[in-house]
mmCIF file of C-alpha atoms in Angstrom:
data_model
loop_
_atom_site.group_PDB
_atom_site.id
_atom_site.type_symbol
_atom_site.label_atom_id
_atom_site.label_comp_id
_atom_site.label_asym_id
_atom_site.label_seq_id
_atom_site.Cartn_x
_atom_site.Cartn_y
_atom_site.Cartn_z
ATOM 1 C CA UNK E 1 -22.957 18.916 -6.226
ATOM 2 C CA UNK E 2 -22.120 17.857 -2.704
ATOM 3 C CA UNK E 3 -25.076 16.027 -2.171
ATOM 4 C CA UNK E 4 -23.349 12.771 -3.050
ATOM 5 C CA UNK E 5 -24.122 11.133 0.236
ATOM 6 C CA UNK E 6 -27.935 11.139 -0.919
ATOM 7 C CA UNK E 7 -29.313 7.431 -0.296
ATOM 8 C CA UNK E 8 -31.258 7.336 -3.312
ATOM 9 C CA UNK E 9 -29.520 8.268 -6.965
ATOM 10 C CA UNK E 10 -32.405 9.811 -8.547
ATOM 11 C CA UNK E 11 -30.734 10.609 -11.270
ATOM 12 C CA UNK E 12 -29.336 7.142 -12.592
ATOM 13 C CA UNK E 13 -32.844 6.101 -11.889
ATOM 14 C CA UNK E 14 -34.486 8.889 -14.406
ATOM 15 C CA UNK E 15 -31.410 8.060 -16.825
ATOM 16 C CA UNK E 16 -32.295 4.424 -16.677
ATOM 17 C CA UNK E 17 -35.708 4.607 -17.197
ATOM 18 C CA UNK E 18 -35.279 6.918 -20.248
ATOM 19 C CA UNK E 19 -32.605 4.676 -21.866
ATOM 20 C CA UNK E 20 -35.348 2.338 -21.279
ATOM 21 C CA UNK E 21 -38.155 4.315 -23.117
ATOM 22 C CA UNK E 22 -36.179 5.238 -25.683
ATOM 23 C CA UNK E 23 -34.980 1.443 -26.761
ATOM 24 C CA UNK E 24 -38.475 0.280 -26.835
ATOM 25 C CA UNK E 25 -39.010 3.354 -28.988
ATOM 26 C CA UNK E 26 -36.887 3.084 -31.288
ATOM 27 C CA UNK E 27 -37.392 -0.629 -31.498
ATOM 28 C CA UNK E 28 -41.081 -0.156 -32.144
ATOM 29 C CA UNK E 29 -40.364 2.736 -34.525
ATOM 30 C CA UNK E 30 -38.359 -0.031 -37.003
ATOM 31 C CA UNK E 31 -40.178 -2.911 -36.605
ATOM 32 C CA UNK E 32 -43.943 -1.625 -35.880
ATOM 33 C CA UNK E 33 -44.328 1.769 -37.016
ATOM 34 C CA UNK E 34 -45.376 2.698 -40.827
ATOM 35 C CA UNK E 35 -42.676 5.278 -41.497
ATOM 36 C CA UNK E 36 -40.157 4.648 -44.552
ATOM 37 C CA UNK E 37 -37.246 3.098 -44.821
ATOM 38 C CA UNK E 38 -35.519 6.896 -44.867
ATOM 39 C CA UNK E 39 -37.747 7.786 -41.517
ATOM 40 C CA UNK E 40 -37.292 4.750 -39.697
ATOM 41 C CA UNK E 41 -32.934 4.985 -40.044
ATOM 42 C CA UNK E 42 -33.070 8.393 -39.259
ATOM 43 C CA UNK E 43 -35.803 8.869 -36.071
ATOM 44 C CA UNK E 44 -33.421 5.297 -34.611
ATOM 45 C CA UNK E 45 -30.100 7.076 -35.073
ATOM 46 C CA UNK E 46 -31.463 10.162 -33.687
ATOM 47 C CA UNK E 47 -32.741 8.224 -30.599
ATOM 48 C CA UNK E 48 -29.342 6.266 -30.389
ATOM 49 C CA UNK E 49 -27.684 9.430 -30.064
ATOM 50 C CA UNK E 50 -29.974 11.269 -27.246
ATOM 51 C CA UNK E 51 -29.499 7.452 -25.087
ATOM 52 C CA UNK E 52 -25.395 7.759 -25.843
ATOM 53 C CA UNK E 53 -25.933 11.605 -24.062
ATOM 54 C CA UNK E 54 -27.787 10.297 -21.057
ATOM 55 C CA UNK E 55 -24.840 7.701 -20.547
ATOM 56 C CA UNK E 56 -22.185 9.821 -20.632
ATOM 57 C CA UNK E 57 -24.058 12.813 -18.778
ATOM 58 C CA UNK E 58 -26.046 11.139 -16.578
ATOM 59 C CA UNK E 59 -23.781 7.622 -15.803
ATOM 60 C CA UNK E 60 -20.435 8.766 -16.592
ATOM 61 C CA UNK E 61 -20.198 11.493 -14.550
ATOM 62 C CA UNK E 62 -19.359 14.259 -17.138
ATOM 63 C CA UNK E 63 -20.742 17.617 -15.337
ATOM 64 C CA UNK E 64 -19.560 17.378 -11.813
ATOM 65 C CA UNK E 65 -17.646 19.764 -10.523
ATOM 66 C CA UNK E 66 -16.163 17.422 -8.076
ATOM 67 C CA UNK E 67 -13.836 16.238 -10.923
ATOM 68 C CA UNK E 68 -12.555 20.046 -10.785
ATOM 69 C CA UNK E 69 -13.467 20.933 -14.518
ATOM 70 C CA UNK E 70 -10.627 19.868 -16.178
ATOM 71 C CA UNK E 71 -10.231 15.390 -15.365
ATOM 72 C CA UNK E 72 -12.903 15.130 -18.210
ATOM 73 C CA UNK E 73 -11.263 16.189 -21.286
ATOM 74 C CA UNK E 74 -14.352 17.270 -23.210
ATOM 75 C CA UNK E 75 -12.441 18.136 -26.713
ATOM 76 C CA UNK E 76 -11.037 15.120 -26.928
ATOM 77 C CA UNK E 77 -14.624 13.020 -26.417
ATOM 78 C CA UNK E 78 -16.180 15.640 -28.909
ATOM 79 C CA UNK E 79 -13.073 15.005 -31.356
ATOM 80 C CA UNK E 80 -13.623 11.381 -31.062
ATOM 81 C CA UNK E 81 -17.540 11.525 -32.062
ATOM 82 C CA UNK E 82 -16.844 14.165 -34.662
ATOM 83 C CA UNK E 83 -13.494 11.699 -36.457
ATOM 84 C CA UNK E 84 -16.136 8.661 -35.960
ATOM 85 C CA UNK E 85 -18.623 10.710 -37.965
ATOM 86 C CA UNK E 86 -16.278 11.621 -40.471
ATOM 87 C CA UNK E 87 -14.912 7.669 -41.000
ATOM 88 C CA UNK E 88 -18.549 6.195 -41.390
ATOM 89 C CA UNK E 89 -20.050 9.218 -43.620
ATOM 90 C CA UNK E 90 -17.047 9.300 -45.265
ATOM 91 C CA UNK E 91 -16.068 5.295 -46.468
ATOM 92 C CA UNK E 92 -20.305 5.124 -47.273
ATOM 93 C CA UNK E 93 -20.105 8.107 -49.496
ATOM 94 C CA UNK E 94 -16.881 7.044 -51.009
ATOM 95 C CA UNK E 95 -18.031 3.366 -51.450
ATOM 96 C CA UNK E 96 -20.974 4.645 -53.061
ATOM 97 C CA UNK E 97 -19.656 5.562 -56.469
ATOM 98 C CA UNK E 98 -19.606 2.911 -58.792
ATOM 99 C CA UNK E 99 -20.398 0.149 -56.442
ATOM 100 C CA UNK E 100 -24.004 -0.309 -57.136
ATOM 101 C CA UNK E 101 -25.124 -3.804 -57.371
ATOM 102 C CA UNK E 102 -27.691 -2.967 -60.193
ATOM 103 C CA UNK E 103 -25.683 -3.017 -63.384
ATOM 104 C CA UNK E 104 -27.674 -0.528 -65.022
ATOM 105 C CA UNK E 105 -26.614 2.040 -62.438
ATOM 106 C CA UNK E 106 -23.264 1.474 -62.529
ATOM 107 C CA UNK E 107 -20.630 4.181 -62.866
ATOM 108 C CA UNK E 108 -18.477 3.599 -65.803
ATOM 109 C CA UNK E 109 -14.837 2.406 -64.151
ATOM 110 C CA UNK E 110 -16.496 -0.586 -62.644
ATOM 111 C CA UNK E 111 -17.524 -1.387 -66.213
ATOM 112 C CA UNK E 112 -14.728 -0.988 -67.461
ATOM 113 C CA UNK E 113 -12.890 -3.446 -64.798
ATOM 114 C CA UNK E 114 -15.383 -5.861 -65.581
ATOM 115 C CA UNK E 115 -14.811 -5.747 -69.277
ATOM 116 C CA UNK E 116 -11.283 -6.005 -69.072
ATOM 117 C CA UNK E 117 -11.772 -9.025 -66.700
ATOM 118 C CA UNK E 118 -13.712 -10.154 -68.890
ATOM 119 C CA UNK E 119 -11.682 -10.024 -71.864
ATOM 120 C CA UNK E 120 -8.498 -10.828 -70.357
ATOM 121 C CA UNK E 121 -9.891 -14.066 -68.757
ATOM 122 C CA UNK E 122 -11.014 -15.190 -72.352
ATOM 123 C CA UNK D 1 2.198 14.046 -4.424
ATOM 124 C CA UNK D 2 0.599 14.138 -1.089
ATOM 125 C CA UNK D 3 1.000 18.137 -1.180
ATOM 126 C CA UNK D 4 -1.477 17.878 -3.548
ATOM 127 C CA UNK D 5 -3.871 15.815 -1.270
ATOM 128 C CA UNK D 6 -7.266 16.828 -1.219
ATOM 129 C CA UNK D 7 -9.325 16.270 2.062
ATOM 130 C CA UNK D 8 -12.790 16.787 0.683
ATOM 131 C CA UNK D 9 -14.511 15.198 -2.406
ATOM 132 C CA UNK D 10 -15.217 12.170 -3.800
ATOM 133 C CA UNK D 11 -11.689 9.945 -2.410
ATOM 134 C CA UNK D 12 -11.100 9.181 -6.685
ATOM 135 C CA UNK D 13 -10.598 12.739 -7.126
ATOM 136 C CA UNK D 14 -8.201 13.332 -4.398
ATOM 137 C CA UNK D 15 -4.996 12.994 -5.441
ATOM 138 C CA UNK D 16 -3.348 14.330 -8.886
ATOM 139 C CA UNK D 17 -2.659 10.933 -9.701
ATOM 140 C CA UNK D 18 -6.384 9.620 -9.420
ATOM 141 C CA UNK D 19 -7.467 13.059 -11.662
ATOM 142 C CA UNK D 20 -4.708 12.424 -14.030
ATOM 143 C CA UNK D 21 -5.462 8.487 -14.411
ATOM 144 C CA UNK D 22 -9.193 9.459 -15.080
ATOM 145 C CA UNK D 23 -7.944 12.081 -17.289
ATOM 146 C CA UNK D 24 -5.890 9.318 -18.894
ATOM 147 C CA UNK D 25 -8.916 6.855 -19.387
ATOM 148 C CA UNK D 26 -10.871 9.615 -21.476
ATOM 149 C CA UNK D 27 -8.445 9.862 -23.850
ATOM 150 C CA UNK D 28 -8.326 6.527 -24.044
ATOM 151 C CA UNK D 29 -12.317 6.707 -24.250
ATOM 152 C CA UNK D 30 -12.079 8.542 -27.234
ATOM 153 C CA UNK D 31 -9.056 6.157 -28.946
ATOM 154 C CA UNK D 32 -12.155 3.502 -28.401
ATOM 155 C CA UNK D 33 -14.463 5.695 -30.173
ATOM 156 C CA UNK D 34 -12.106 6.130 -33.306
ATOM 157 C CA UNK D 35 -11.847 2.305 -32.978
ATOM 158 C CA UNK D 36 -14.995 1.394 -33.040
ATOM 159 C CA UNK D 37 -15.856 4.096 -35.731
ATOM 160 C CA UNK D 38 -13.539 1.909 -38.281
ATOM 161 C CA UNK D 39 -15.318 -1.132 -37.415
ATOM 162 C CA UNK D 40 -18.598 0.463 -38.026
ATOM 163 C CA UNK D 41 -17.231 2.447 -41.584
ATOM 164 C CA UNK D 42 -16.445 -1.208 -42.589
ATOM 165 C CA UNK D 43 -19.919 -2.811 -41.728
ATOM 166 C CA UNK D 44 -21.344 -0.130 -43.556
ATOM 167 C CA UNK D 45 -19.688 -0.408 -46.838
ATOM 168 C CA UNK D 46 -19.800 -4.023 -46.610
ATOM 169 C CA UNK D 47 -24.390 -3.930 -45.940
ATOM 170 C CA UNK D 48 -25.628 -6.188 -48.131
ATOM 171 C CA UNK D 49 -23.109 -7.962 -49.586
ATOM 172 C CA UNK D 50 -24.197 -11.445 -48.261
ATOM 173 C CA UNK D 51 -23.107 -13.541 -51.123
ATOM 174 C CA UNK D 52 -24.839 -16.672 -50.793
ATOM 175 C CA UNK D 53 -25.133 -16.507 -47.250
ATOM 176 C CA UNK D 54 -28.657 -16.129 -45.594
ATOM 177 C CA UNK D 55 -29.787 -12.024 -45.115
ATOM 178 C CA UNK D 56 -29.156 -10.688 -41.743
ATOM 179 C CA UNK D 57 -33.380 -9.308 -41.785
ATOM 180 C CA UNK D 58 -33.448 -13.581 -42.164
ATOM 181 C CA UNK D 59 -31.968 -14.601 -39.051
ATOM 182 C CA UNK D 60 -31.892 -11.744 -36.690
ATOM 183 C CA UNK D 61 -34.604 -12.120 -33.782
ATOM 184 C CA UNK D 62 -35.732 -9.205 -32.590
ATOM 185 C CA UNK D 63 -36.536 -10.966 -29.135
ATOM 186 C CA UNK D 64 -33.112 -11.741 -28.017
ATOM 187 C CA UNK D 65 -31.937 -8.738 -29.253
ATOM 188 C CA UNK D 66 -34.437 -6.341 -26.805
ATOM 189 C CA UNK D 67 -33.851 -8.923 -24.125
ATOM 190 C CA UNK D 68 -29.288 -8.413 -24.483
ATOM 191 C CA UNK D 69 -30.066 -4.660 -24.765
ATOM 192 C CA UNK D 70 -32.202 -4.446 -21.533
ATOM 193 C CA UNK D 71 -29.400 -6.658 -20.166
ATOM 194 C CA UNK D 72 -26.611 -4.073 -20.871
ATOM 195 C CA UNK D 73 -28.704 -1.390 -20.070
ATOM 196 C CA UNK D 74 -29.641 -2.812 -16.294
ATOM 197 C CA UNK D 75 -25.829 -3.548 -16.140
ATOM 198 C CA UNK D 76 -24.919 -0.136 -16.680
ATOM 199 C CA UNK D 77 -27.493 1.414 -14.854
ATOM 200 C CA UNK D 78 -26.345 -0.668 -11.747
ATOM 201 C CA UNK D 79 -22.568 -0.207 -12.465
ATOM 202 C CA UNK D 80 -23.661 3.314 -11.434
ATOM 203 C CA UNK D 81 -25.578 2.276 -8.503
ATOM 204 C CA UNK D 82 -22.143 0.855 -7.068
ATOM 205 C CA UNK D 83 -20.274 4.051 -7.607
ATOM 206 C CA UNK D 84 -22.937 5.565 -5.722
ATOM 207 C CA UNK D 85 -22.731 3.141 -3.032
ATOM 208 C CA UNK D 86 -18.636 3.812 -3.279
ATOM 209 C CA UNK D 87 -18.884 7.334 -2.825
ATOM 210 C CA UNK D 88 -21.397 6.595 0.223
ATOM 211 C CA UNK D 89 -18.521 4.612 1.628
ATOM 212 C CA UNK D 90 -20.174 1.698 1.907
ATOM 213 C CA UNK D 91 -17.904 -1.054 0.118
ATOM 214 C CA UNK D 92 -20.213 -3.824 0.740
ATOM 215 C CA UNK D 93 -23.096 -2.047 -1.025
ATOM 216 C CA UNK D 94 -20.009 -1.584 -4.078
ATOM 217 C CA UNK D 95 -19.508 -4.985 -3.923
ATOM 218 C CA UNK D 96 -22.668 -6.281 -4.189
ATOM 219 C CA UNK D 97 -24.077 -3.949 -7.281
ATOM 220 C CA UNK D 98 -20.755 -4.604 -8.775
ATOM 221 C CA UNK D 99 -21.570 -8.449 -8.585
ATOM 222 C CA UNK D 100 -25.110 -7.751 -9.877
ATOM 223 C CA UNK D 101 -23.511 -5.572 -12.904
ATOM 224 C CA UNK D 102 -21.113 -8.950 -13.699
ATOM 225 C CA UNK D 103 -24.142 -11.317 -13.523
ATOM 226 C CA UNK D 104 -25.874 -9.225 -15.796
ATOM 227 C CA UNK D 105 -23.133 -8.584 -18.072
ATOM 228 C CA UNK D 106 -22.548 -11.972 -18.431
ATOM 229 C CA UNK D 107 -25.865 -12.825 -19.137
ATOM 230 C CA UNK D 108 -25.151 -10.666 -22.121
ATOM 231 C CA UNK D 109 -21.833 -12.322 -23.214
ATOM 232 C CA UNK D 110 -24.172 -16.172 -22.949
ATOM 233 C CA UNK D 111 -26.869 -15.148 -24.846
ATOM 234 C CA UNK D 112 -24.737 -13.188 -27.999
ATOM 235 C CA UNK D 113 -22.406 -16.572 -27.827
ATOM 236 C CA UNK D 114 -25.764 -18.636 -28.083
ATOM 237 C CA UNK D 115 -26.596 -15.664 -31.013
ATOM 238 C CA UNK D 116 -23.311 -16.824 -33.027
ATOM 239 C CA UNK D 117 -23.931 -20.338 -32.832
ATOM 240 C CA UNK D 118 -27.025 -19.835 -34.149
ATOM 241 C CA UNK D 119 -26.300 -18.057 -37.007
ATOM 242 C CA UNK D 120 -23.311 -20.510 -38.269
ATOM 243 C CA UNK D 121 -25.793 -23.431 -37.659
ATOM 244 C CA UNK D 122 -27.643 -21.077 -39.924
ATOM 245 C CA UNK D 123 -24.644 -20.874 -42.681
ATOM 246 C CA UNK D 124 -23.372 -17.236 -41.747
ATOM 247 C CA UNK D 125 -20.374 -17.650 -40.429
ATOM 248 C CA UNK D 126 -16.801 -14.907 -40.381
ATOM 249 C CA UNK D 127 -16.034 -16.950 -44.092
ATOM 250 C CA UNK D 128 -19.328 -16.979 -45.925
ATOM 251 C CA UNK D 129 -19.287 -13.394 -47.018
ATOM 252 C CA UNK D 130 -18.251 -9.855 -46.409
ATOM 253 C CA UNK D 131 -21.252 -8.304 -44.971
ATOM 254 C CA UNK D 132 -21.283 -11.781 -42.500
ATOM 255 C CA UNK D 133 -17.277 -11.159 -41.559
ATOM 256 C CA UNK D 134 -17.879 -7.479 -41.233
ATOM 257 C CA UNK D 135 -20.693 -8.460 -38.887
ATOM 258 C CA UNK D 136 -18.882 -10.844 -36.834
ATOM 259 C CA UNK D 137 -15.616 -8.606 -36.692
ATOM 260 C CA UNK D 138 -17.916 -5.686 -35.522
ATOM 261 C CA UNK D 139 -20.280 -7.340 -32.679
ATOM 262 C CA UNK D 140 -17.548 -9.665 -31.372
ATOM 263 C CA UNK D 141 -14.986 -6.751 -30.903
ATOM 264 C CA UNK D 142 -17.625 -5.176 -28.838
ATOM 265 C CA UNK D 143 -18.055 -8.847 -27.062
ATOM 266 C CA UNK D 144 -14.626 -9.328 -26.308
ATOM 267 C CA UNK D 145 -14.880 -5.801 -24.786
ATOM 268 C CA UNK D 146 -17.687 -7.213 -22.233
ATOM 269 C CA UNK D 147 -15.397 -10.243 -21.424
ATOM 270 C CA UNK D 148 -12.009 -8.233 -20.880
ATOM 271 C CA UNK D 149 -14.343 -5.862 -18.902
ATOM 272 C CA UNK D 150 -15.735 -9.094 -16.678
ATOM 273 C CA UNK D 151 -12.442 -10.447 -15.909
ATOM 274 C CA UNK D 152 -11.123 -6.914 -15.221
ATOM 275 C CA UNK D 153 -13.954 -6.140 -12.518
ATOM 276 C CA UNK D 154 -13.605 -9.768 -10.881
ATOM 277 C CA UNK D 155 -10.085 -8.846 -10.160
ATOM 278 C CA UNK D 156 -10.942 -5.477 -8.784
ATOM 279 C CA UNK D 157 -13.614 -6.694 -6.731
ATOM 280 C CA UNK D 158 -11.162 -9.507 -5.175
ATOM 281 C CA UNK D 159 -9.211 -6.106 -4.395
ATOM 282 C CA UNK D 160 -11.372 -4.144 -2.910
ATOM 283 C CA UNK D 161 -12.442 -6.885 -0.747
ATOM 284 C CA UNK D 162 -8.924 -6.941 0.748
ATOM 285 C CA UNK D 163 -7.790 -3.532 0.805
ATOM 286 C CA UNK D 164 -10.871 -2.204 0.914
ATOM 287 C CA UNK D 165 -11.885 2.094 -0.140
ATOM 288 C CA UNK D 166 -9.013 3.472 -0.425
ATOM 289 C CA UNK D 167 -8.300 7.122 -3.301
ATOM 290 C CA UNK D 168 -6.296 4.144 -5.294
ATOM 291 C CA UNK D 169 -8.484 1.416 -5.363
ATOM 292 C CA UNK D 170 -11.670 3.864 -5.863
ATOM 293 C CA UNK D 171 -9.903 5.395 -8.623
ATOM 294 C CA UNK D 172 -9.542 1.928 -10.161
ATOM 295 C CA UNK D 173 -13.045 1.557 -9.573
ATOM 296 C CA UNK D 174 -14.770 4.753 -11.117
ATOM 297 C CA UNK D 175 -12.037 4.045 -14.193
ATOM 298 C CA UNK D 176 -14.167 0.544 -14.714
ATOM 299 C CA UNK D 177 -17.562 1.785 -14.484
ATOM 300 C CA UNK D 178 -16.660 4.538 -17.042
ATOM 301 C CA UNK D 179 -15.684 1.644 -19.159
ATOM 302 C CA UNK D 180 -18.409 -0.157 -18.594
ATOM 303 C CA UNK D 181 -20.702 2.569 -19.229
ATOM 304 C CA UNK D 182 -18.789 3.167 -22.314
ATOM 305 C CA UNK D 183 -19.479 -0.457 -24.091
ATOM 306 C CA UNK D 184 -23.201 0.760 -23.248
ATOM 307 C CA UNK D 185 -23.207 3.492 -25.489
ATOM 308 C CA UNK D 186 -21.001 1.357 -28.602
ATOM 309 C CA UNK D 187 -23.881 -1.703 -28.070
ATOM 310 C CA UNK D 188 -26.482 1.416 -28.231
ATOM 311 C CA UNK D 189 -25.279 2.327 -31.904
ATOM 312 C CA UNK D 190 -24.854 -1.206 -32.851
ATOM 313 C CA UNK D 191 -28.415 -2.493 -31.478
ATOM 314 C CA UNK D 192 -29.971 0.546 -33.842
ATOM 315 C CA UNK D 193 -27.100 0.175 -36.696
ATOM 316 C CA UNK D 194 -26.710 -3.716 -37.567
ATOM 317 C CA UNK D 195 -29.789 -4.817 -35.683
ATOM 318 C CA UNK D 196 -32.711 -2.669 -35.893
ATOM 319 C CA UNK D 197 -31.291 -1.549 -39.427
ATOM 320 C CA UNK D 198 -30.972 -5.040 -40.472
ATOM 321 C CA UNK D 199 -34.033 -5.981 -39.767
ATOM 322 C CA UNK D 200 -36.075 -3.199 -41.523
ATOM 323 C CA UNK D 201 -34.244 -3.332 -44.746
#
């Protein structure tokens, strides 16, 4: 890629006008579109993760071999996404046992907790 | 160092210290990542628990919110522009892009103060519940990102002006547009995760 010296950046031009397409995209898809609930959270996420790719491959300079291979440490960006992951996923699916704001569906410590508040404020 | 001196490339990359402070600011990248990935964990777990205070689907405005979006987007998108113009060698072309990105930027810091004002007029404020406090926490971590980032590329720019392009004070300058290309991509997963969410549930 020596052809930095290019007067026009065509490719922070196509990146912009994707990240554009894609907002308005996944802005209509939640508050337009007739998908469910399910659909709508997972076509956005999808499209939030495809406009966090053209940042950091076509702003931030990831691929060029200018920076000899080796100045951007890839592991450590895909070890970053991959622990983020793993701390969201992870505190939703452990917050989601017996934390249910419908009574009926509780699991049975919270019940339990409540009941002994319950009987030990009394 | 110099023996290490590179006489072709972009003037960033030149010497081993430039490649190893870039180097540096990745890792550091991907601390922020881990950061922010606590912030959001906590949001999560905490959706829906509003307490008495008004629902975020209540009192989010899907107007302002496409209009601070577009606004970080353009800023990003011409934070790149002046990296171009840097490694075109024209520092008045960095300059002026940079100033456009800042203007832009804090555009987007006036209208999500404006946005919090708002909302405690509104009765949702950091105390009135834990969804509302993980809220706050969340977006203003990412707005006191923007700000430190502001101040950060004012004094840069002051630098540049006087020393002009040099392989340190480029270096400093590609290191700030990767941050600021960075709080892009965490306001990308919080416009779809708190806002877009919030609204459609």
């Amino acid at each position: 890629m020596a052809e930095h010296n290019k007067r026009i950046p065509v490719q922070h031009i196509v990146g912009f006008v994707l990240s554009l397409v894609l907002t308005l995209l996944a802005a209509w898809a939640a508050l337009r579109s007739d998908l469910s609930t399910f659909w709508i959270i997972t076509s956005i996420m999808i499209l939030a993760v495809i406009q966090a790719g053209i940042q950091l491959f076509m702003f931030m300079h990831m691929t060029e071999s200018e920076s000899h291979n080796g100045h951007v440490p890839w592991n450590m960006m895909f070890h970053g996404f991959v622990l983020a992951a793993i701390v969201v996923a992870g505190s939703l699916f452990t917050m989601s046992f017996g934390h249910d704001h419908d009574p009926q569906h509780n699991g049975g410590h919270e019940q339990h907790q409540q009941q002994e508040e319950h009987s030990g404020g009394h | 160092m110099s023996s290490h001196e590179l006489k072709t490339g972009p003037l960033e990359y030149r010497t081993q210290q430039g490649q190893m402070n870039i180097l540096g600011f990745w890792i550091f990248l991907g601390a922020e990542i881990v950061l922010f990935s606590t912030l959001f964990a906590t949001y999560a777990v905490l959706f829906g628990r509003t307490a008495d205070a008004p629902l975020p689907g209540e009192l989010f405005e899907p107007g302002s919110v496409l209009i601070m979006t577009f606004l970080l987007l353009t800023s990003s998108f011409t934070c790149g522009i002046a990296i171009h113009e840097m490694r075109r060698g024209s520092k008045k072309g960095l300059i002026t892009w940079m100033i456009i990105t800042l203007a832009l930027g804090l555009g987007f810091i006036g209208l999500e103060i404006e946005e919090f004002i708002h909302y405690a007029h509104e009765g949702a404020t950091l105390q009135s519940s834990a969804y509302w406090s993980g809220f706050f926490i969340l977006a203003g971590t990412h707005g006191l990102h923007v700000t430190v980032g502001i101040g950060w590329a004012i004094l840069l720019l002051i630098q540049i002006a006087k020393r002009g392009l040099t392989p340190v004070t480029s270096r400093k300058f590609f290191i700030i547009s990767l941050y600021w290309h960075f709080l892009d991509v965490v306001w990308i997963f919080l416009f779809t995760s708190i806002y877009l969410i919030g609204m459609v549930v």
